[in-house]
Backbone as CSV, one residue per row, in Angstrom:
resi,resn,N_x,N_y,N_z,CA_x,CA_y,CA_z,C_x,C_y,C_z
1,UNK,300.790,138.492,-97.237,300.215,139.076,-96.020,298.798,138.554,-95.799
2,UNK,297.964,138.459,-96.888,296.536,137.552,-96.612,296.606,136.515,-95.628
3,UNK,297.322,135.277,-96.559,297.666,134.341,-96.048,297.956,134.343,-94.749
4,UNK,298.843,134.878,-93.967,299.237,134.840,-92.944,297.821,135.207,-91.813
5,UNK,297.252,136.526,-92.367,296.687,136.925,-91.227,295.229,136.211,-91.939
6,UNK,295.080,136.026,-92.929,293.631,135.240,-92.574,293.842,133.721,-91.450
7,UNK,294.864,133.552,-91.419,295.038,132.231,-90.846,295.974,132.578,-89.760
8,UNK,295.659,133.203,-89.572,296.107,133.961,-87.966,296.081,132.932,-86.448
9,UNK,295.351,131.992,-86.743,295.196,130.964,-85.435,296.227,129.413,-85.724
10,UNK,295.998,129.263,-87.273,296.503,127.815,-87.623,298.112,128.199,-87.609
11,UNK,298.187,127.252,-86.617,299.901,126.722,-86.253,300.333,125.797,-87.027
12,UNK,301.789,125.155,-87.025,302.424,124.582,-88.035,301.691,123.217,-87.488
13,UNK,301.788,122.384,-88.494,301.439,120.761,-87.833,302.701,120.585,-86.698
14,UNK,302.505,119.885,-85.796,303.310,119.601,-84.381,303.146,120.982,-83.662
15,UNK,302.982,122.279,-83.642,303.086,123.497,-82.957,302.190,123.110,-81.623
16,UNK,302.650,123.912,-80.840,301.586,123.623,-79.949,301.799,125.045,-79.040
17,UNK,300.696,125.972,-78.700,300.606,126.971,-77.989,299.092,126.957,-77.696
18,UNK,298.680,127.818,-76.664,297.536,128.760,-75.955,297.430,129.458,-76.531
19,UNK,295.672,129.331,-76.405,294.840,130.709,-76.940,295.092,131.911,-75.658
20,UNK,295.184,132.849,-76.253,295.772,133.676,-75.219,294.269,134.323,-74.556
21,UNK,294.466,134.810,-73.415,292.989,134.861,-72.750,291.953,135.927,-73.380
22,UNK,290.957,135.885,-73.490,290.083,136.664,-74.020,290.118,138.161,-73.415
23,UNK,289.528,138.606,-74.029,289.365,140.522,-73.149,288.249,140.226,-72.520
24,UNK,288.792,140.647,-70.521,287.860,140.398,-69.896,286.335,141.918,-70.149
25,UNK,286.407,142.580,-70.772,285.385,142.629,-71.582,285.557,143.637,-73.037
26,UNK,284.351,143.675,-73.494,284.563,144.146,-74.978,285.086,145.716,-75.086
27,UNK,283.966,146.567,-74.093,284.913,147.742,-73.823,285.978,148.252,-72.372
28,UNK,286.782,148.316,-72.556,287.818,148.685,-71.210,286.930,149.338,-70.355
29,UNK,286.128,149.734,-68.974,285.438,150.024,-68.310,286.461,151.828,-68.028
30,UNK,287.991,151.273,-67.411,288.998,152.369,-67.199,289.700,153.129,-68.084
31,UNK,288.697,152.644,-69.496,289.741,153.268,-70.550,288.172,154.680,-71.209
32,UNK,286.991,153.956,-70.617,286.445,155.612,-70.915,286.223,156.658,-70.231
33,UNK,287.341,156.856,-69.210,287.362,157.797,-68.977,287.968,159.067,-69.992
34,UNK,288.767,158.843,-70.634,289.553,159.360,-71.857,288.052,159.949,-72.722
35,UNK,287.503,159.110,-73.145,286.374,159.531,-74.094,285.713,160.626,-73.687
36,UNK,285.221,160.135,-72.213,284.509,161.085,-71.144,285.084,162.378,-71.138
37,UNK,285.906,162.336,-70.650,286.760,163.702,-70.271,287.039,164.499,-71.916
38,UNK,287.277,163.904,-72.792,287.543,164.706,-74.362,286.317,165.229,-74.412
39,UNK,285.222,164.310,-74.424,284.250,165.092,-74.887,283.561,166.283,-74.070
40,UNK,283.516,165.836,-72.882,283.591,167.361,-71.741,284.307,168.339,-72.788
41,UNK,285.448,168.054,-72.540,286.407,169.418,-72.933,285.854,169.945,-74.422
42,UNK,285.794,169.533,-75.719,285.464,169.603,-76.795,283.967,170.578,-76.424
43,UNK,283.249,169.874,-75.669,281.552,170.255,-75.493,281.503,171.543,-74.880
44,UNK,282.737,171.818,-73.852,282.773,172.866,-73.169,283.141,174.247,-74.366
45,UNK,284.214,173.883,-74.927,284.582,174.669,-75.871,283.282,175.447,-76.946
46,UNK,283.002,174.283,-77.453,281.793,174.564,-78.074,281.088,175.815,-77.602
47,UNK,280.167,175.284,-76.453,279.266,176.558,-75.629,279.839,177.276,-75.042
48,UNK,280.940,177.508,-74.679,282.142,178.687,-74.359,282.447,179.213,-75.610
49,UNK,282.539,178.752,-77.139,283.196,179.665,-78.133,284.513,180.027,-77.717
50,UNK,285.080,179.044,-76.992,286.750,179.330,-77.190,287.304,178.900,-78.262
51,UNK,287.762,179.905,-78.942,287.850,179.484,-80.278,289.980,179.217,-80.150
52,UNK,290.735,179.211,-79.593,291.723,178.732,-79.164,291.683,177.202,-78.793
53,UNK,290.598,176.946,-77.822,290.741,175.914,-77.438,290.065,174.625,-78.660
54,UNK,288.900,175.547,-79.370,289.083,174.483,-80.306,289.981,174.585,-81.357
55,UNK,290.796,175.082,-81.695,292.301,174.848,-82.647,292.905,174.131,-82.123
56,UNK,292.918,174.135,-80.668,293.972,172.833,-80.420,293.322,171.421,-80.172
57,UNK,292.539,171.338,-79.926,291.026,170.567,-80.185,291.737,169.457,-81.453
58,UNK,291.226,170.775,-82.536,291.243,170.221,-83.824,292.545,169.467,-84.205
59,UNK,293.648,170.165,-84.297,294.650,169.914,-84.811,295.522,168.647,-83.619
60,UNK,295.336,168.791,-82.508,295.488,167.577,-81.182,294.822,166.152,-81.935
61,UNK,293.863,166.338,-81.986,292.986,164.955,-82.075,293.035,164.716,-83.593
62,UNK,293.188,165.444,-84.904,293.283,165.654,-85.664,295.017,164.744,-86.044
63,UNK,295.859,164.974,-85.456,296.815,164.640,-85.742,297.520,163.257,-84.888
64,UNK,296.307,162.725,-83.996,296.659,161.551,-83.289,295.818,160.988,-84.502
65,UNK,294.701,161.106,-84.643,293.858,160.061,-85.702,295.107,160.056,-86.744
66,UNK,295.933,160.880,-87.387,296.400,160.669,-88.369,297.301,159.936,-88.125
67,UNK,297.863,159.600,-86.964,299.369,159.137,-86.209,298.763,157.558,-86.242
68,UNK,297.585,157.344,-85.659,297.021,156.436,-85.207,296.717,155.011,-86.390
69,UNK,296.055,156.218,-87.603,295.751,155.014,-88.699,297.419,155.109,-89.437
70,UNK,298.469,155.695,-89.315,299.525,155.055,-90.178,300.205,154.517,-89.254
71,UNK,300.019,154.650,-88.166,301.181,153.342,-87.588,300.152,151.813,-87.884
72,UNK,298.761,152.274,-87.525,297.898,150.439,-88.036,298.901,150.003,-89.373
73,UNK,298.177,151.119,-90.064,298.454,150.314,-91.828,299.954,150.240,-91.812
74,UNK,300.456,151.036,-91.257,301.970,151.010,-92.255,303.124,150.538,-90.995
75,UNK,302.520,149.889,-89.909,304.144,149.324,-89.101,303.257,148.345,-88.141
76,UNK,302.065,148.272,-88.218,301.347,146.631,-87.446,300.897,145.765,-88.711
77,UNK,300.482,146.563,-89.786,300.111,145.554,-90.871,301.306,144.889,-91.435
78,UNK,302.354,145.736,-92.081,303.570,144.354,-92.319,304.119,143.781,-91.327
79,UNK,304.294,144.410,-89.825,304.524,143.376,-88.742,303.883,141.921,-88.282
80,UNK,302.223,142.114,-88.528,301.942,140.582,-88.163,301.662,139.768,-88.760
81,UNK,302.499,139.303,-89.958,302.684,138.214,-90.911,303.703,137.552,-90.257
82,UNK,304.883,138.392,-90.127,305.874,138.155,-88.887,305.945,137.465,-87.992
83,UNK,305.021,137.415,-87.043,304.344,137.285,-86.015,304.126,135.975,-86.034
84,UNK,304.166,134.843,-84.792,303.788,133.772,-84.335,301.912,134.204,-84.508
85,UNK,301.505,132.919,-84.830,299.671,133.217,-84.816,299.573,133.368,-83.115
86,UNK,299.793,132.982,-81.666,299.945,133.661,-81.058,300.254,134.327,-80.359
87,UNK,300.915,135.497,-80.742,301.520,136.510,-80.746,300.691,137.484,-81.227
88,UNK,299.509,136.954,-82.765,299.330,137.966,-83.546,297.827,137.963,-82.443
89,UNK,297.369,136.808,-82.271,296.226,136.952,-80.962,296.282,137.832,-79.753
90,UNK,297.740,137.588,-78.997,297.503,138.338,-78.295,297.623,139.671,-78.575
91,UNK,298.070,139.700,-79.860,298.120,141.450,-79.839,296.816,141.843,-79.909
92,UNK,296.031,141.146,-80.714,294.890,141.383,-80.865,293.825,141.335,-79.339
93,UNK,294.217,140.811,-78.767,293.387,140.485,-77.552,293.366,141.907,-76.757
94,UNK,294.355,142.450,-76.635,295.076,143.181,-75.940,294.812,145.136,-77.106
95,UNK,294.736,145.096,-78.164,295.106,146.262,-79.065,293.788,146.552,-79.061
96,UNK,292.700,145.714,-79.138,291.751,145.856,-80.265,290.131,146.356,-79.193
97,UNK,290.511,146.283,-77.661,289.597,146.762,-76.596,290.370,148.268,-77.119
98,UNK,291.565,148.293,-77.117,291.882,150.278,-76.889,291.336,151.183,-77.835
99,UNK,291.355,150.261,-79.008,291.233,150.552,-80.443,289.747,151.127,-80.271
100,UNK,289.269,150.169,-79.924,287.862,150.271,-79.456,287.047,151.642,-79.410
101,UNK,287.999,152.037,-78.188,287.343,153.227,-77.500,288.009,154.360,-78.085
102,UNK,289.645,154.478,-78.388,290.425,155.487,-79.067,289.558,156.263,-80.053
103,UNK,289.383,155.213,-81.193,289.185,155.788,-82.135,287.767,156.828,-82.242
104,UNK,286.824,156.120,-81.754,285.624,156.944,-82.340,285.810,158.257,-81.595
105,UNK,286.219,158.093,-80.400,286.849,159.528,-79.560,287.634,160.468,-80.612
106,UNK,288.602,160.289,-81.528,289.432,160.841,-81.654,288.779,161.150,-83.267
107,UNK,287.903,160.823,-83.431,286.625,160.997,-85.162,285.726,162.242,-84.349
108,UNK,285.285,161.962,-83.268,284.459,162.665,-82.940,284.819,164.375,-82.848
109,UNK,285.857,163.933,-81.686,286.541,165.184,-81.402,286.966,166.338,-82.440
110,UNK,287.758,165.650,-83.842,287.968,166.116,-84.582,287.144,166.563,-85.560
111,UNK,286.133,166.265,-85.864,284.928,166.585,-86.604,283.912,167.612,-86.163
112,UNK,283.817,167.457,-84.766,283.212,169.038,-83.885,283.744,169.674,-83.917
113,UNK,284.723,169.792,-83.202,285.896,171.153,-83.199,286.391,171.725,-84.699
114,UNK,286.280,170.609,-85.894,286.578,171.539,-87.059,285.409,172.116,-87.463
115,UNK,284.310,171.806,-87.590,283.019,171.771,-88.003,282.683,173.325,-87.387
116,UNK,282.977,173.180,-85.984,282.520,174.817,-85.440,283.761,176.142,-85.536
117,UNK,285.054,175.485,-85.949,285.887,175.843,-86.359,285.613,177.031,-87.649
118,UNK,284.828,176.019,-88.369,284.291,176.847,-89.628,283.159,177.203,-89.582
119,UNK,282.262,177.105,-88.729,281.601,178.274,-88.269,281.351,179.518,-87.998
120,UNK,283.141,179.330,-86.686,282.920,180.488,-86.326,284.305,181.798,-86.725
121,UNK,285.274,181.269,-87.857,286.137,181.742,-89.320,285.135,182.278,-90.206
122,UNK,284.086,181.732,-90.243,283.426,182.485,-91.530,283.724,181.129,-92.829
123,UNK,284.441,180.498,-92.845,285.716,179.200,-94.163,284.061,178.667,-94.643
124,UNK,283.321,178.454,-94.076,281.847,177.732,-94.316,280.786,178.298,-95.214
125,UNK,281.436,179.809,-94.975,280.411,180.120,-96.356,280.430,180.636,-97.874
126,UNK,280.021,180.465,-98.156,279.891,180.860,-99.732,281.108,181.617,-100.229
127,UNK,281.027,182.913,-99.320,281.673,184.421,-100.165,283.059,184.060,-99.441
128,UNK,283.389,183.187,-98.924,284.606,183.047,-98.061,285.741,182.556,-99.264
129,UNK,287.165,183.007,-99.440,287.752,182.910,-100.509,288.167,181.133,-100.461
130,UNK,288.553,180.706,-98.905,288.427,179.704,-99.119,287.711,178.216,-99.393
131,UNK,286.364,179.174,-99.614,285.010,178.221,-98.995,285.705,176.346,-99.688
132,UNK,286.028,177.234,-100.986,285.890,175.189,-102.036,287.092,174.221,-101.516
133,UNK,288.011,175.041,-100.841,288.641,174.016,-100.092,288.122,173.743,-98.589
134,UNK,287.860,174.325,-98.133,287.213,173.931,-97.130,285.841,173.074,-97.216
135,UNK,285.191,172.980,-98.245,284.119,171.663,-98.628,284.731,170.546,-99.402
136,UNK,286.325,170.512,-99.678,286.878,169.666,-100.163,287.398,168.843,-98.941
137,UNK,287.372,169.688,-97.835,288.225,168.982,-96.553,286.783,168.429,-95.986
138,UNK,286.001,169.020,-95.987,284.730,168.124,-95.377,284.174,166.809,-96.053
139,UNK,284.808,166.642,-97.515,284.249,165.847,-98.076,285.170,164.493,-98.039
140,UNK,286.427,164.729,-97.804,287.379,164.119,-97.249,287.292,163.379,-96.116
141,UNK,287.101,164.244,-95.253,286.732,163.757,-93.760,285.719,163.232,-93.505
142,UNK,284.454,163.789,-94.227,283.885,162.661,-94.090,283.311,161.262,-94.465
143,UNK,284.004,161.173,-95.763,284.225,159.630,-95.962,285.299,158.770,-95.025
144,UNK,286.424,159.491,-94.415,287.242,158.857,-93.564,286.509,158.674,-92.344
145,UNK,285.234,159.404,-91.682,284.398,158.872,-90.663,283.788,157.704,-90.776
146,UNK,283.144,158.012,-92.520,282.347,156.415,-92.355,283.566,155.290,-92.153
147,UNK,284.428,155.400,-93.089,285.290,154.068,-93.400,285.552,153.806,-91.336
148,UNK,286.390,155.080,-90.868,286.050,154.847,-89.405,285.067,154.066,-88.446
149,UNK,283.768,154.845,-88.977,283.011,154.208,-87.931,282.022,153.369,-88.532
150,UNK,282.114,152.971,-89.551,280.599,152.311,-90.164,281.634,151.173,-90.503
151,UNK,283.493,150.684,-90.918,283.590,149.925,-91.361,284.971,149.102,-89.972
152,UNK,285.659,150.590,-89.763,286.789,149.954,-88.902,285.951,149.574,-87.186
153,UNK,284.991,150.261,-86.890,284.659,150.372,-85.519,283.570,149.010,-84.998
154,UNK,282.825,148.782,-86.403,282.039,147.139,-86.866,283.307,146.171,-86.847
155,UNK,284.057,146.338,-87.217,285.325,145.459,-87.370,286.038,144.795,-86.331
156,UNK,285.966,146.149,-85.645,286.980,145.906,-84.418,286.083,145.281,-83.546
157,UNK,284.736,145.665,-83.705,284.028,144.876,-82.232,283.126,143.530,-82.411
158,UNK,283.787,143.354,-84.186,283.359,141.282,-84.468,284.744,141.117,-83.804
159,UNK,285.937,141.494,-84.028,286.334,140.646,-83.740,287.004,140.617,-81.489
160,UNK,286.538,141.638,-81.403,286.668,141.391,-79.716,285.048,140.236,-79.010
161,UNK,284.344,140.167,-80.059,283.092,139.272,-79.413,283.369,137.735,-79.663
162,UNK,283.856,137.661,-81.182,284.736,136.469,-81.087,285.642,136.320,-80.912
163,UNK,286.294,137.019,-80.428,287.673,136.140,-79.156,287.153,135.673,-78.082
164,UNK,285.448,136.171,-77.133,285.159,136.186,-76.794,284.390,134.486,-76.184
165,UNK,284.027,133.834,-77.480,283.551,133.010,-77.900,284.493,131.700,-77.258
166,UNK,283.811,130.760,-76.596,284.198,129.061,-75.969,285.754,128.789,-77.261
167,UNK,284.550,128.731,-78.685,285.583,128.456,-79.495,285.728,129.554,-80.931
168,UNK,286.891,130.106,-80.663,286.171,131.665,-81.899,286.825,131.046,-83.102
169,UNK,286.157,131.947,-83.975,286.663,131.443,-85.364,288.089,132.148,-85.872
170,UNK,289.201,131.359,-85.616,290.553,131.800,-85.766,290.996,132.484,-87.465
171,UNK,290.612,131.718,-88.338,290.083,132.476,-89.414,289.308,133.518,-89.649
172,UNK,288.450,133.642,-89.310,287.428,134.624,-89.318,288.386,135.941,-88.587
173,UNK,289.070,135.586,-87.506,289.395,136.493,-86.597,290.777,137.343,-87.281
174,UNK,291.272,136.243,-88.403,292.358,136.763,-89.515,292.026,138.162,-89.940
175,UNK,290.685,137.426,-90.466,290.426,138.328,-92.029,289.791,139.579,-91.488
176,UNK,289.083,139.703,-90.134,288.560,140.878,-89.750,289.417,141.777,-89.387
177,UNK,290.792,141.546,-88.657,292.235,141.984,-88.576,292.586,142.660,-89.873
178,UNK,292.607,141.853,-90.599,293.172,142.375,-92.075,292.127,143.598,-92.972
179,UNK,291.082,143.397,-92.432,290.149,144.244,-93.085,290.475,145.372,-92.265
180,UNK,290.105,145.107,-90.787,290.777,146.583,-90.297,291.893,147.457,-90.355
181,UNK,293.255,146.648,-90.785,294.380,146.812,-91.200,294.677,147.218,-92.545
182,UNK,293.727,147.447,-93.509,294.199,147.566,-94.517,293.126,148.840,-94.761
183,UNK,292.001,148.916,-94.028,291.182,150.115,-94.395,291.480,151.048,-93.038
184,UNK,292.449,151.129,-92.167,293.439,151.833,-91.555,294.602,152.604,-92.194
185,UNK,294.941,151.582,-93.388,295.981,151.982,-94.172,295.519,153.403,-95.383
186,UNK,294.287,153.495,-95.663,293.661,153.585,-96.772,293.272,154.955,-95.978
187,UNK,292.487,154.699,-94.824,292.691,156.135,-93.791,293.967,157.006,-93.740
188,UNK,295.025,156.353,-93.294,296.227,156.556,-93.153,296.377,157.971,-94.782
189,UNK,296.423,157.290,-95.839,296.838,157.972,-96.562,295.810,159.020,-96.938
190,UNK,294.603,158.605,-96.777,293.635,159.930,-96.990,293.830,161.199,-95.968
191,UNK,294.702,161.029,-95.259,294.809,162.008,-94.065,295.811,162.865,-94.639
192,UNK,296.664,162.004,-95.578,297.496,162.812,-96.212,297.203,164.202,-96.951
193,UNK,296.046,163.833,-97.192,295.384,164.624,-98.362,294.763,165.753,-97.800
194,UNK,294.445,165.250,-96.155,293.929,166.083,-95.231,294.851,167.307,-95.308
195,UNK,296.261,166.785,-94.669,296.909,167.767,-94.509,297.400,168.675,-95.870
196,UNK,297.036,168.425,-97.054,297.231,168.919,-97.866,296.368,170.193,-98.072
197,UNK,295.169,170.167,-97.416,294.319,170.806,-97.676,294.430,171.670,-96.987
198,UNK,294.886,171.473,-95.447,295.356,172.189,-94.583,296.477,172.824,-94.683
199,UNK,297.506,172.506,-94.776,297.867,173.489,-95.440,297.584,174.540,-96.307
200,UNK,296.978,174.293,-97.666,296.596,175.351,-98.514,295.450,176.183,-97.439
201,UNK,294.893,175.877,-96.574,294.162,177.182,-96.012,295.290,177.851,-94.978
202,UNK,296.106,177.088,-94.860,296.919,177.920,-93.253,297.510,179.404,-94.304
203,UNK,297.870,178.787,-95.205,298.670,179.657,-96.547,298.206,180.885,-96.581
């Protein structure tokens, strides 16, 4: 799987295809409206104290992030070895603007709404029976933010600037794929653990 996707551009000797067109820009202009509008709603909740609306908040956005990093790791990562190099471009051309904007939306969302979640349960403090799992789920989550946003969200936007590029580095554009793909995967299963935890408080 390295192999393949670090070398994600190099075709067979005689091959001959198009670079598939670049993203006419880095973030979708029509795709933040989504961001926009979540975070309204989330923000509203908040200073309303609807505490309904953030459960579904939580567990909504909560369970797309989880949907989100195991289909990356576990049904696009062994798929684009598969894959014509471009094929695996344009997916990339095309995946990696949505990716873009999806994700930090769907970190955000979920991290407020649980955060005031346990606020306003009481789960946050001390004398609370569940307090140590509930600082086990924060400690969880939030290493899956950084890996999110400090490693997958840097990732995703080298490699939409070099596609960007006269001539991008088709290699380069492999291995940043694969890095995002494999610390998607690594998300993927820490979410598992999420719901493990979650559970033991629903209990």
């Amino acid at each position: 799987m390295d192999d393949a996707l670090a070398g994600a551009g190099a075709a067979r000797p005689g091959a001959t295809w198009e670079m598939p067109r670049p993203p006419a820009t880095i973030i979708p202009l029509p795709g933040l409206a989504f961001p926009t509008a979540a975070l309204i709603f989330v923000l509203t909740a908040v200073v309303g104290g609807w505490l309904a609306v953030l459960q579904f908040a939580h567990v909504a956005f909560g369970a797309a992030w989880t949907i989100v990093d195991l289909f990356m790791g576990l049904v696009i990562g062994p798929l684009m070895p598969r894959m014509s190099p471009q094929a695996r471009l344009e997916l990339s051309s095309r995946l990696m603007p949505q990716m873009a904007v999806l994700m930090p939306t769907l970190v955000t969302v979920t991290l407020v709404s649980g955060f005031q979640l346990s606020l306003k349960l009481g789960t946050i403090n001390t004398a609370h029976p569940y307090h140590t799992w509930v600082l086990a789920s924060f400690a969880v989550v939030g290493v899956m933010a950084l890996v999110a946003l400090g490693v997958n969200e840097p990732t995703n936007l080298a490699v939409l600037f070099e596609m960007r590029k006269p001539r991008p580095d088709l290699e380069l554009i492999g291995r940043l794929m694969r890095r995002f793909i494999y610390s998607s995967a690594v998300l993927g299963l820490m979410q598992l653990g999420t719901l493990i935890i979650m559970a033991r408080l629903a209990s």
